Coordinates of C-alpha atoms in Angstrom, one line a residue:
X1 CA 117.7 166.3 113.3
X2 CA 115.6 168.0 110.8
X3 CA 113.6 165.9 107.9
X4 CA 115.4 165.7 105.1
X5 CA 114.3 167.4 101.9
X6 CA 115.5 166.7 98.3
X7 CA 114.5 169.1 95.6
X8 CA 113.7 167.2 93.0
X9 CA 115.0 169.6 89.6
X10 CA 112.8 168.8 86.9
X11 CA 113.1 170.2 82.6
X12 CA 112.7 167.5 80.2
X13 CA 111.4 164.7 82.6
X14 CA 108.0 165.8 82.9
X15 CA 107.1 162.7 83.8
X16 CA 106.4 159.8 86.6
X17 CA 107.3 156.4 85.2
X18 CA 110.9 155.9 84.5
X19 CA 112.2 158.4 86.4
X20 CA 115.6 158.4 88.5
X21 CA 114.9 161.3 89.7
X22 CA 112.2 160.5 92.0
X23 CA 113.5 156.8 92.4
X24 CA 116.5 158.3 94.2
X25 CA 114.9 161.2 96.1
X26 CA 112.1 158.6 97.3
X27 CA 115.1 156.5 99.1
X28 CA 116.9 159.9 100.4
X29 CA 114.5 162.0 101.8
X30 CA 111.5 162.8 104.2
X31 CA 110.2 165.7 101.7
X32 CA 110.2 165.5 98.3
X33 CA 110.1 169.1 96.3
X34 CA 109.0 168.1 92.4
X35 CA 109.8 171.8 91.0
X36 CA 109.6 172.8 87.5
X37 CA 111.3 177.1 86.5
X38 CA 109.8 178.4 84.1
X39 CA 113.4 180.1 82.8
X40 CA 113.2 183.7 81.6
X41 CA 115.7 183.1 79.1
X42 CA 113.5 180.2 77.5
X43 CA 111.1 183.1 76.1
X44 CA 114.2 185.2 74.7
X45 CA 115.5 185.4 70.9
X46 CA 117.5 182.8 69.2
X47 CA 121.1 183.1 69.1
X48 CA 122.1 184.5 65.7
X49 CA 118.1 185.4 63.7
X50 CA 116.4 186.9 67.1
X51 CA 113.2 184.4 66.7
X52 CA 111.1 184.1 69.7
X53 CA 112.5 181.0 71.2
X54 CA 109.4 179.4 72.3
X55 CA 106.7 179.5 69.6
X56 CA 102.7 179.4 71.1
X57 CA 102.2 175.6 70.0
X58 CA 105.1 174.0 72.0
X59 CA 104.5 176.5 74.7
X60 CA 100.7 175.4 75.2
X61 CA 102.1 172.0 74.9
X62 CA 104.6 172.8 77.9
X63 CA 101.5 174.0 79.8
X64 CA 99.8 171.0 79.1
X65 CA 102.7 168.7 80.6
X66 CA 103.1 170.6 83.2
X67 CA 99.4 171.1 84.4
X68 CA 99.2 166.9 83.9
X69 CA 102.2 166.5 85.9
X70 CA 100.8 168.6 88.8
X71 CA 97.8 166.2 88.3
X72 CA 99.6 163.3 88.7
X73 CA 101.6 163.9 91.7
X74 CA 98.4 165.1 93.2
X75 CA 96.9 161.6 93.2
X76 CA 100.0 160.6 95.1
X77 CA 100.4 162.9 97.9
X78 CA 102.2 165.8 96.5
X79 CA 102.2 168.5 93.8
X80 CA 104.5 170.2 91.4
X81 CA 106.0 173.5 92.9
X82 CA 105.9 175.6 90.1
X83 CA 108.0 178.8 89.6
X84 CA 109.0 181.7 87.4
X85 CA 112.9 182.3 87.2
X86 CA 116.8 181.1 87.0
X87 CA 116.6 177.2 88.0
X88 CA 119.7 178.0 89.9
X89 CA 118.4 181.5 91.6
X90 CA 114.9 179.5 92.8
X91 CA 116.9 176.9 94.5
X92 CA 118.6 179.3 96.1
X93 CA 115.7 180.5 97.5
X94 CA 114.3 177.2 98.4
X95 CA 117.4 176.2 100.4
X96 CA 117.6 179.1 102.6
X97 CA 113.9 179.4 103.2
X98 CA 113.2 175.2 103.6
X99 CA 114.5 173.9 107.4
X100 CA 116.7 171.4 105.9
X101 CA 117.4 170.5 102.1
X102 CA 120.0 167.7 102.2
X103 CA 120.2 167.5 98.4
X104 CA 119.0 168.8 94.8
X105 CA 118.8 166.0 92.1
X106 CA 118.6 166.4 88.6
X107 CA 118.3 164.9 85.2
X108 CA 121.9 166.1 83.3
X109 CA 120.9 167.1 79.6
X110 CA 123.2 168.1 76.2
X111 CA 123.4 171.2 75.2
X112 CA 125.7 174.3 76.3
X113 CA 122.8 176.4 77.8
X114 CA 120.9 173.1 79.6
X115 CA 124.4 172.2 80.9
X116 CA 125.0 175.9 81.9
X117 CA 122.0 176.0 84.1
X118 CA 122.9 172.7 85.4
X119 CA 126.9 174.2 86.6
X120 CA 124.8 177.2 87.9
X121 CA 122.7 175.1 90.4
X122 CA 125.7 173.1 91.2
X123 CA 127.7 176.3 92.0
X124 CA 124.7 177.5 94.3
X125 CA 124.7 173.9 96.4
X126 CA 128.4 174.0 96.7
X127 CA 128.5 177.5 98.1
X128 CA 125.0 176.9 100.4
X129 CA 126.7 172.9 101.3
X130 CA 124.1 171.4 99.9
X131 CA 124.9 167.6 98.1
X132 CA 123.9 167.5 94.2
X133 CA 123.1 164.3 92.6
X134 CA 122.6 164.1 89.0
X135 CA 121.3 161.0 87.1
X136 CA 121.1 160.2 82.9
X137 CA 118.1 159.5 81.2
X138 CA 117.1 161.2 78.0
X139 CA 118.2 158.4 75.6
X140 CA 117.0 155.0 75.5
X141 CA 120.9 153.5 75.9
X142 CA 122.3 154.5 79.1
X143 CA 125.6 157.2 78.2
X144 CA 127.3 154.3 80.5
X145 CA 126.4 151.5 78.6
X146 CA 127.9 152.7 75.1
X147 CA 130.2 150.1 73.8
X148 CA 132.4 153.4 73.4
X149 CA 133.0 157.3 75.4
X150 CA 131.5 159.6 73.4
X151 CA 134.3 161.3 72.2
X152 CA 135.0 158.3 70.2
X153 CA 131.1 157.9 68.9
X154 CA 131.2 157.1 65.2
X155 CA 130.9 159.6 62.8
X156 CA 128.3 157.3 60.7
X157 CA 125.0 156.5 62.2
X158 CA 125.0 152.9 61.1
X159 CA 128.1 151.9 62.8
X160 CA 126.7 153.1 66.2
X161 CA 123.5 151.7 65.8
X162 CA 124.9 147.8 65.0
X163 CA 127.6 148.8 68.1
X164 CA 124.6 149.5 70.3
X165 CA 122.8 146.4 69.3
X166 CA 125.3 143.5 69.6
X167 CA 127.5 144.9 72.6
X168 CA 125.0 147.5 75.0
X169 CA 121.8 146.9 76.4
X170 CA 118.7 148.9 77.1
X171 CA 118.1 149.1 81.2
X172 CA 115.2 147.9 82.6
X173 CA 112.3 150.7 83.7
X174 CA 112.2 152.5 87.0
X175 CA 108.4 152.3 88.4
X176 CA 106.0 154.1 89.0
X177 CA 105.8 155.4 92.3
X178 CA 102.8 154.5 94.6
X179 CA 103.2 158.2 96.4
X180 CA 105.9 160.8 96.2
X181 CA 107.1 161.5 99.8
X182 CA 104.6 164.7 100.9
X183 CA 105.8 168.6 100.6
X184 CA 107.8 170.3 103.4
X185 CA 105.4 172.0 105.5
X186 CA 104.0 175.6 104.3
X187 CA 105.4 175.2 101.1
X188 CA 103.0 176.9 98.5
X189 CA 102.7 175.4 95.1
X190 CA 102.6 178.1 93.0
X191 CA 100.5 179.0 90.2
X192 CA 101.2 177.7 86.6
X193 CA 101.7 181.2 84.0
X194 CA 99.4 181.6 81.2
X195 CA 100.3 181.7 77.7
X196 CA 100.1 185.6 78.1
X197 CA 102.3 185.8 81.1
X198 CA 104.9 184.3 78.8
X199 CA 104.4 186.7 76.3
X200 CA 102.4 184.7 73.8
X201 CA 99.2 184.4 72.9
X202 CA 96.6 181.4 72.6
X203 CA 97.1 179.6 69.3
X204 CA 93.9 178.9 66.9
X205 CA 93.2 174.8 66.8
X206 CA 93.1 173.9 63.3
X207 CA 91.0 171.5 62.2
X208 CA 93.3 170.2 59.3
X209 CA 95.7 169.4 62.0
X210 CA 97.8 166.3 61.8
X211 CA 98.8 166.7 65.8
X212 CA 95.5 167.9 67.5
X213 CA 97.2 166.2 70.8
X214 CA 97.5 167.8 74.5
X215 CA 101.0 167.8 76.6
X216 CA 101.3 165.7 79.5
X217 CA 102.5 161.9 80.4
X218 CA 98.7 160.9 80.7
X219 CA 98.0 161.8 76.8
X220 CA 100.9 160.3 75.6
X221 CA 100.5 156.9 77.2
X222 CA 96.9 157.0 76.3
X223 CA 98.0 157.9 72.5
X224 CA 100.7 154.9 73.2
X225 CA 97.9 152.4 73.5
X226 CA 95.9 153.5 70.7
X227 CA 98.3 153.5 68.3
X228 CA 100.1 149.6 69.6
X229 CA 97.0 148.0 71.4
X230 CA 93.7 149.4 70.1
X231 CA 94.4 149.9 66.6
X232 CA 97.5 147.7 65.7
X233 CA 99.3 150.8 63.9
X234 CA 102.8 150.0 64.8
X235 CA 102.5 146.9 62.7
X236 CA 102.4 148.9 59.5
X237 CA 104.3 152.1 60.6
X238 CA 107.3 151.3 58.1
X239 CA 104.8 151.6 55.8
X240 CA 102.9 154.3 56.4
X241 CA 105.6 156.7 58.4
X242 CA 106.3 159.1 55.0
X243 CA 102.3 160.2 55.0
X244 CA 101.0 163.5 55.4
X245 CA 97.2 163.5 56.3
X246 CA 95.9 162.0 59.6
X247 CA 96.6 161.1 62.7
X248 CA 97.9 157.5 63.0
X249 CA 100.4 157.8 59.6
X250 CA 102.7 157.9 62.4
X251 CA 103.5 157.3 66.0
X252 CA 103.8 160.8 66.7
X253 CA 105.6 160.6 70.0
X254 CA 108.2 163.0 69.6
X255 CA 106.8 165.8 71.0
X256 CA 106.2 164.1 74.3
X257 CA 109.8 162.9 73.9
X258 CA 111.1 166.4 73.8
X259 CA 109.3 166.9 77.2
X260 CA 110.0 163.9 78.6
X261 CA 106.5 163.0 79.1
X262 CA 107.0 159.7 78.0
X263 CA 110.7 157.7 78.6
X264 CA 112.5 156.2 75.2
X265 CA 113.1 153.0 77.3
X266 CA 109.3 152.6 78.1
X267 CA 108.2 152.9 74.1
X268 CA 111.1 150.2 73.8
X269 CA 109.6 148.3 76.2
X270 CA 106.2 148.4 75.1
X271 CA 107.4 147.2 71.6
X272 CA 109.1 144.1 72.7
X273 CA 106.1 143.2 74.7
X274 CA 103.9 143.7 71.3
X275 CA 106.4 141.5 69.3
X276 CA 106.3 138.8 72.1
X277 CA 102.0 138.9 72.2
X278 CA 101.3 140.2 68.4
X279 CA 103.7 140.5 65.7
X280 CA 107.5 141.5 65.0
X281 CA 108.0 143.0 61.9
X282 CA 109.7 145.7 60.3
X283 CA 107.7 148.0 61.3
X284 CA 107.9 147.2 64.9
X285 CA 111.5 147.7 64.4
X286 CA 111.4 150.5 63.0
X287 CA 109.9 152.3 66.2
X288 CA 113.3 151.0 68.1
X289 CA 115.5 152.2 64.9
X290 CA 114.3 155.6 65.0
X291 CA 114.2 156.1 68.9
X292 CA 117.7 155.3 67.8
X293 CA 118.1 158.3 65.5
X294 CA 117.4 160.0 68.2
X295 CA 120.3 158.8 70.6
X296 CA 122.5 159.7 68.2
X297 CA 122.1 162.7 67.6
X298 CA 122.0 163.5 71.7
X299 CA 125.2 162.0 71.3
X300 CA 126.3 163.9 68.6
X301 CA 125.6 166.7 70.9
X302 CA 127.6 165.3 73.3
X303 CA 130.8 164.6 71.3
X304 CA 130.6 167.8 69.5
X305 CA 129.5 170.8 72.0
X306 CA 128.7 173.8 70.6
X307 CA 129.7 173.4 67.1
X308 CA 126.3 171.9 66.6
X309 CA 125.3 175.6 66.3
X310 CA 128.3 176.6 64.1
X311 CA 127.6 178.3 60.9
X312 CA 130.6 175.9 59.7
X313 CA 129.1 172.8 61.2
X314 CA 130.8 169.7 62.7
X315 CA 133.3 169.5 59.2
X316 CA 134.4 173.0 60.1
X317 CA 133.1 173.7 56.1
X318 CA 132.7 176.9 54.1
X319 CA 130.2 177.8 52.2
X320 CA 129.1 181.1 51.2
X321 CA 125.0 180.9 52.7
X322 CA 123.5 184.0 51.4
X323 CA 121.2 185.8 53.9
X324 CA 118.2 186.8 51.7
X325 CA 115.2 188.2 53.6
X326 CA 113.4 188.5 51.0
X327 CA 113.4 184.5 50.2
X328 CA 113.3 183.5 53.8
X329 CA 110.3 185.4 54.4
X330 CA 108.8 183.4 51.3
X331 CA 110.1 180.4 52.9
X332 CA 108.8 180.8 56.0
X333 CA 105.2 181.7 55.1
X334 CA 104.8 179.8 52.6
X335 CA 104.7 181.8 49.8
X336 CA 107.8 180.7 47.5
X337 CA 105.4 179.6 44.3
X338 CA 106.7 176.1 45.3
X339 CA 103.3 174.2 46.4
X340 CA 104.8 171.4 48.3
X341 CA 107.0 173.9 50.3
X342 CA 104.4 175.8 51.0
X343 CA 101.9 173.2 52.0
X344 CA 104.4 172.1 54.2
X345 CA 105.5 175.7 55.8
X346 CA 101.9 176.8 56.4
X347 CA 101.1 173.6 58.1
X348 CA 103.9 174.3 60.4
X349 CA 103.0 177.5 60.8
X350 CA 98.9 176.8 61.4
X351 CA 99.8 173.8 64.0
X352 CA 102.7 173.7 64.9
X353 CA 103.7 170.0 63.9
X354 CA 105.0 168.8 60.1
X355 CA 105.5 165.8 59.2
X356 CA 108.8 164.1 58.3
X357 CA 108.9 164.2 55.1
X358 CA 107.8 167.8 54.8
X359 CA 110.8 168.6 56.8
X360 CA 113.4 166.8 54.5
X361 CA 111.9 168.7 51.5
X362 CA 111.9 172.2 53.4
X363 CA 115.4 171.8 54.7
X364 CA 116.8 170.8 51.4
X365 CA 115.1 173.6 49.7
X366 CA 116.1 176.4 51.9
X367 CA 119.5 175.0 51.8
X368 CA 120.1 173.4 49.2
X369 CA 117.7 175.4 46.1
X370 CA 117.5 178.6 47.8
X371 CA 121.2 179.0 49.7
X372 CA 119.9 180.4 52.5
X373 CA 122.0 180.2 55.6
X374 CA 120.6 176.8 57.4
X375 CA 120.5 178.3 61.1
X376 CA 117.5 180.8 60.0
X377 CA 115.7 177.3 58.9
X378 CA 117.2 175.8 62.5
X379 CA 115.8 179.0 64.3
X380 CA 112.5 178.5 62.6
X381 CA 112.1 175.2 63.3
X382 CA 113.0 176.0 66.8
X383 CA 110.4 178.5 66.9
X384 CA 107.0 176.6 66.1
X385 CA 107.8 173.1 66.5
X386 CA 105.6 171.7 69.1
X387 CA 108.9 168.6 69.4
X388 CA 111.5 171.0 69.2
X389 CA 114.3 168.5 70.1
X390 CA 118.0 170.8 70.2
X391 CA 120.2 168.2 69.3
X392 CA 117.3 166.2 66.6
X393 CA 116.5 169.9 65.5
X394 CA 119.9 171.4 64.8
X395 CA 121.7 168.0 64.1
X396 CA 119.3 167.6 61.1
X397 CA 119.4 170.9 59.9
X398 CA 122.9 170.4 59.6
X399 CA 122.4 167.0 57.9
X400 CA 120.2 168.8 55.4
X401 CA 123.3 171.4 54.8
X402 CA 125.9 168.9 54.0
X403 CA 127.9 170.0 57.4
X404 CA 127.2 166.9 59.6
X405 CA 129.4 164.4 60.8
X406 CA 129.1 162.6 57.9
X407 CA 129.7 164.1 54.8
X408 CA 128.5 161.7 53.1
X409 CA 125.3 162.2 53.3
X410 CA 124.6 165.5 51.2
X411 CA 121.3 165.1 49.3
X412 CA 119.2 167.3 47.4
X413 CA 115.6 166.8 46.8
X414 CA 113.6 167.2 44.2
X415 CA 110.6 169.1 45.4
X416 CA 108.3 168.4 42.1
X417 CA 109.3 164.7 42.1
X418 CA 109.1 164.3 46.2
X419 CA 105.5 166.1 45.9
X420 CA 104.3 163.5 42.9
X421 CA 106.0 160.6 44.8
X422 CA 104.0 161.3 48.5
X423 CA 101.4 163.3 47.0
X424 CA 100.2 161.9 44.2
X425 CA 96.5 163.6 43.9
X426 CA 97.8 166.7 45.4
X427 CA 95.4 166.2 48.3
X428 CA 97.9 167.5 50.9
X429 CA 98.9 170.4 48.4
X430 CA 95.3 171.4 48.2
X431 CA 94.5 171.2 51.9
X432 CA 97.2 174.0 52.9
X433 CA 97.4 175.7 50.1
X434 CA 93.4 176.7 49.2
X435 CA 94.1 179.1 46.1
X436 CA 95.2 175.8 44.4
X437 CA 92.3 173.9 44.8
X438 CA 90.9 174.7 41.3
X439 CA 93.7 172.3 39.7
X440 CA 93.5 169.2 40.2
X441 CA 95.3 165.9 40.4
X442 CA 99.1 165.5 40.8
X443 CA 99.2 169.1 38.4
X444 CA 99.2 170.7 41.8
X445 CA 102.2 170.4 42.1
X446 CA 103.7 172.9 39.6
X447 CA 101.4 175.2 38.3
X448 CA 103.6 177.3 36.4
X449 CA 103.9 174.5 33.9
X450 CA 100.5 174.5 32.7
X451 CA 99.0 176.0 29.9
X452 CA 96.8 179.5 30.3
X453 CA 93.4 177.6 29.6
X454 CA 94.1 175.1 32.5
X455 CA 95.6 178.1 34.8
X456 CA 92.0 179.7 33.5
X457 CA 90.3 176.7 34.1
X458 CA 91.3 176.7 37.8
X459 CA 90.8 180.3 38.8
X460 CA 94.2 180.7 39.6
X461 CA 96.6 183.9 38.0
X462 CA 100.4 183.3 39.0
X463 CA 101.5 186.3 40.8
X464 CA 98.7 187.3 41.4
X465 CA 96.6 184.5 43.4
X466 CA 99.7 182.2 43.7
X467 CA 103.6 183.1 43.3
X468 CA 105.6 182.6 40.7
X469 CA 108.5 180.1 41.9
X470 CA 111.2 182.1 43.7
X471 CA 113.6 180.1 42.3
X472 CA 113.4 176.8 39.5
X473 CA 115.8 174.1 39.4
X474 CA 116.6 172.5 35.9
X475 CA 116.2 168.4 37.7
X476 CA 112.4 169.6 38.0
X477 CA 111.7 169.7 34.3
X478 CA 111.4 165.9 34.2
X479 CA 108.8 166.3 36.2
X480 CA 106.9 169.0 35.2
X481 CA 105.4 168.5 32.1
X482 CA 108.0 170.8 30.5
X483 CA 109.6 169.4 27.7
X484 CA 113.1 169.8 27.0
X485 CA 113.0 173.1 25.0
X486 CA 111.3 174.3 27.5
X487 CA 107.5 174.4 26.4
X488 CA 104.9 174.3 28.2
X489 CA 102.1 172.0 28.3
X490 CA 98.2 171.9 29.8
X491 CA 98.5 169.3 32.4
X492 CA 101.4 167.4 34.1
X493 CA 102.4 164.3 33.2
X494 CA 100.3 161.7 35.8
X495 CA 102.0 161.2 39.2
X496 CA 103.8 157.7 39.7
X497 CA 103.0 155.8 42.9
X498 CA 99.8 154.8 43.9
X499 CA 96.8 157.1 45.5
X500 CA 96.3 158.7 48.6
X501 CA 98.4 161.2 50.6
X502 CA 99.6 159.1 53.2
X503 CA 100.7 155.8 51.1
X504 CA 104.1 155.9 50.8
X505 CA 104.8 154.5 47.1
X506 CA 106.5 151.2 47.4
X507 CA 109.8 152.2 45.9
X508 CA 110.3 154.5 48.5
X509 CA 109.3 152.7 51.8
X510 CA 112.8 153.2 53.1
X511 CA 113.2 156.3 52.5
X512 CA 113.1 159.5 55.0
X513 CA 114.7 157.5 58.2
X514 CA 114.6 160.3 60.3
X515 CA 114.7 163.7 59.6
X516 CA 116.9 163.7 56.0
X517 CA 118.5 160.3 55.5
X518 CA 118.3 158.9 52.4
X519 CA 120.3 155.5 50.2
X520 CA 119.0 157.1 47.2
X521 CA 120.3 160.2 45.3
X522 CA 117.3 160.1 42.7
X523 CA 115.4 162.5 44.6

């Protein structure tokens, strides 16, 4: 009888450590074939906007991973096959040209397309006899271990996170393989594509930055241990998690997440062991409550389907979104006269990465003060986010709508307040936006509302150098150094909270959960 070989389908599990996957196909085969598609369709248009799908930052990113990965299983006797094509069309191909593939294994994911591909392959094996095991482990609680089936998952995140901590568990980690069982013979690896290949092009590094990071499993447990071991950052994160500037505000694990370069269940890990040897705090909780987030909304995925990308949303709501191209083109390069948004956009659109509380301020503006359809913010995001998550991405934007599961949670923000509150010298502001950097202090924020010696003053000529505002909301006047008939006055009124653009003011320490959650309507 013939060696048996598994292929071993790998997407968002680029990764070693916790890894079913390979713990399965190291018990169940001779050969093991670690293969990674790079899927034509992944580089197509978004669904409903026509976006490239793939922006150049997360691409580079998945070129990273998948370079590191190859890296990896090189040290232990193998390699990553690497090819260009339908998942389920390259199996094909492997099966009839390997002597004898017993079984493909695979990680099962959310969404309607990943789930597609997965029926595919299984609709290939069936036909060509060939077994198909599939294994869970995207979230840090097991699917299996949730005190409820997913069709019943609460509609309020709160209830499912105490569920999950009184009555489930989070498994223990799968290890590390010593070696991956060796490559059929005369297999040929296959070269990794270049950004070009992929029809993009080499992204500029920016020095300004907040996520000057590479892809791959080795950088994000490397980035692990500096930010829990060598620098003792976790122990403050609940405080410092709404910044702006810097690397170490936050953990900044979620693009690796998105990859699967680094497992949920192993960050959990690690923080218990750091509560056990250091400290447990809030903050250290905090890591575990927002890994949490995250399961939800994979869950949320998994209850709802497809109506995650319905212009109605999960309440099946109308509301008449306008379609403005005009104003989305604004919005999207940072040009709506609105300095915080457009810090925020061009940041995004310079690196790829923005941080949390830019994206609760952007979302709520495009839906909430411009009316803009919220699936050309989704499709953005989707875009040029280096931690593109489908189910985080869209389940937010949805949140940010007021068409999420629960309706309760419908906020607006207040861009002029939200700028003073986490950007209280306007150092961010400044940063992004350069024609801005005449005016100084927390008067940033709205230009418009200064006098013509100040605008002078600064170099700056709204319309000119800097938009006008697209659009003004009356809440922003109390916080603009407008008065209440409307005059206008040479400075703005001294930002509240204390200095620096990544201290989150105490007031507002538990604020921005995850993407848009908030207790507070004062905005």
């Amino acid at each position: 009888m013939s060696a048996r070989t598994v292929i071993c389908l790998l997407r968002q599990d680029l990764r070693l450590h916790d890894h079913e996957v390979f713990h399965w196909a190291q018990s169940h085969a001779e050969h093991i074939v670690p293969l990674y598609c790079f899927d034509p369709r992944h580089y197509l248009g978004t669904a409903v906007y026509n976006l490239p799908r793939t922006g150049p930052f997360r691409l580079r990113f998945l070129l990273d991973s998948v370079r590191d990965l190859r890296s990896a299983l090189l040290k232990k006797g193998s390699t990553l096959v690497v090819r260009r094509g339908r998942p389920e069309e390259v199996v094909a191909d492997l099966i009839r040209s390997l002597p004898f593939v017993s079984a493909v294994v695979f990680h099962q994911e959310v969404a309607s397309e990943e789930r597609a591909v997965e029926q595919a392959v299984k609709d290939v094996c069936a036909q060509m006899k060939v077994k198909v095991h599939t294994c869970w482990g995207s979230t840090l609680y097991h699917r299996d271990d949730l005190p409820f089936p997913p069709a019943r998952l609460p509609d309020v995140y709160t209830q499912f996170r105490k569920a999950v901590e009184t009555q489930s568990r989070v498994r223990p980690l799968f290890l590390s393989p010593d070696q991956v069982r060796p490559l059929p013979p005369g297999l040929e690896e296959g070269a990794v594509p270049t950004m070009e290949e992929l029809g993009q092009t080499e992204p500029v590094s920016d020095h300004r930055s907040a996520f000057p990071c590479s892809g791959g499993e080795s950088q994000v447990l490397a980035r692990l241990k500096h930010y829990f071991w060598d620098t003792d950052s976790i122990a403050t994160y609940k405080e410092t998690r709404n910044g702006l500037i810097g690397v170490d505000y936050s953990t900044k694990f979620s693009s690796w997440l998105a990859l699967g370069c680094i497992s949920p269940r192993y960050i959990y890990h690690q923080v218990r062991q750091y509560e056990s040897e250091r400290t447990a705090n809030q903050s250290t909780y905090w890591v575990i409550f927002e890994l949490l987030w995250r399961d939800y909304f994979k869950f949320v995925g998994v209850k709802y389907g497809n109506r995650l990308f319905h212009l109605k949303g999960l309440q099946d709501k109308s509301v008449p979104w306008k379609k403005d191209m005009t104003l989305y083109n604004a919005w999207k390069e940072g040009r709506t006269g609105i300095p915080f948004v457009d810090a925020n956009m061009r940041e995004m659109a310079m690196t790829g990465f923005m941080s949390n509380r830019g994206r609760q301020n952007v979302a709520s503006f495009l839906t909430k003060d411009l009316g803009l359809d919220w699936r050309m913010g989704a499709e953005w995001f989707e875009y040029l986010l280096v931690d593109h998550d489908v189910c985080s991405n869209y389940g937010n934007w949805l949140y940010s709508a007021g068409l999420g599961n629960d309706p309760r949670e419908n906020r607006k923000f207040n861009m002029i307040k939200q700028g003073l509150d986490y950007d209280a010298d306007g150092d961010y502001v400044r940063r992004w936006v350069p024609e801005l950097q005449g005016l100084g202090g927390g008067e940033v924020h709205a230009p418009w509302a200064l006098g013509p010696s100040a605008l002078n003053h600064a170099q700056v000529t709204l319309g000119t150098s800097y938009p006008h505002p697209v659009v003004m909301a009356p809440e922003w006047s109390r916080h603009t150094g407008r008065n209440a008939g409307g005059r206008q006055s040479d400075s703005c009124p001294s930002a509240r909270g204390k200095k620096g653009p990544s201290h989150t003011p105490k007031q507002h320490k538990d604020r921005g959960i995850d993407f848009y959650f908030s207790k507070s309507k004062n905005l």
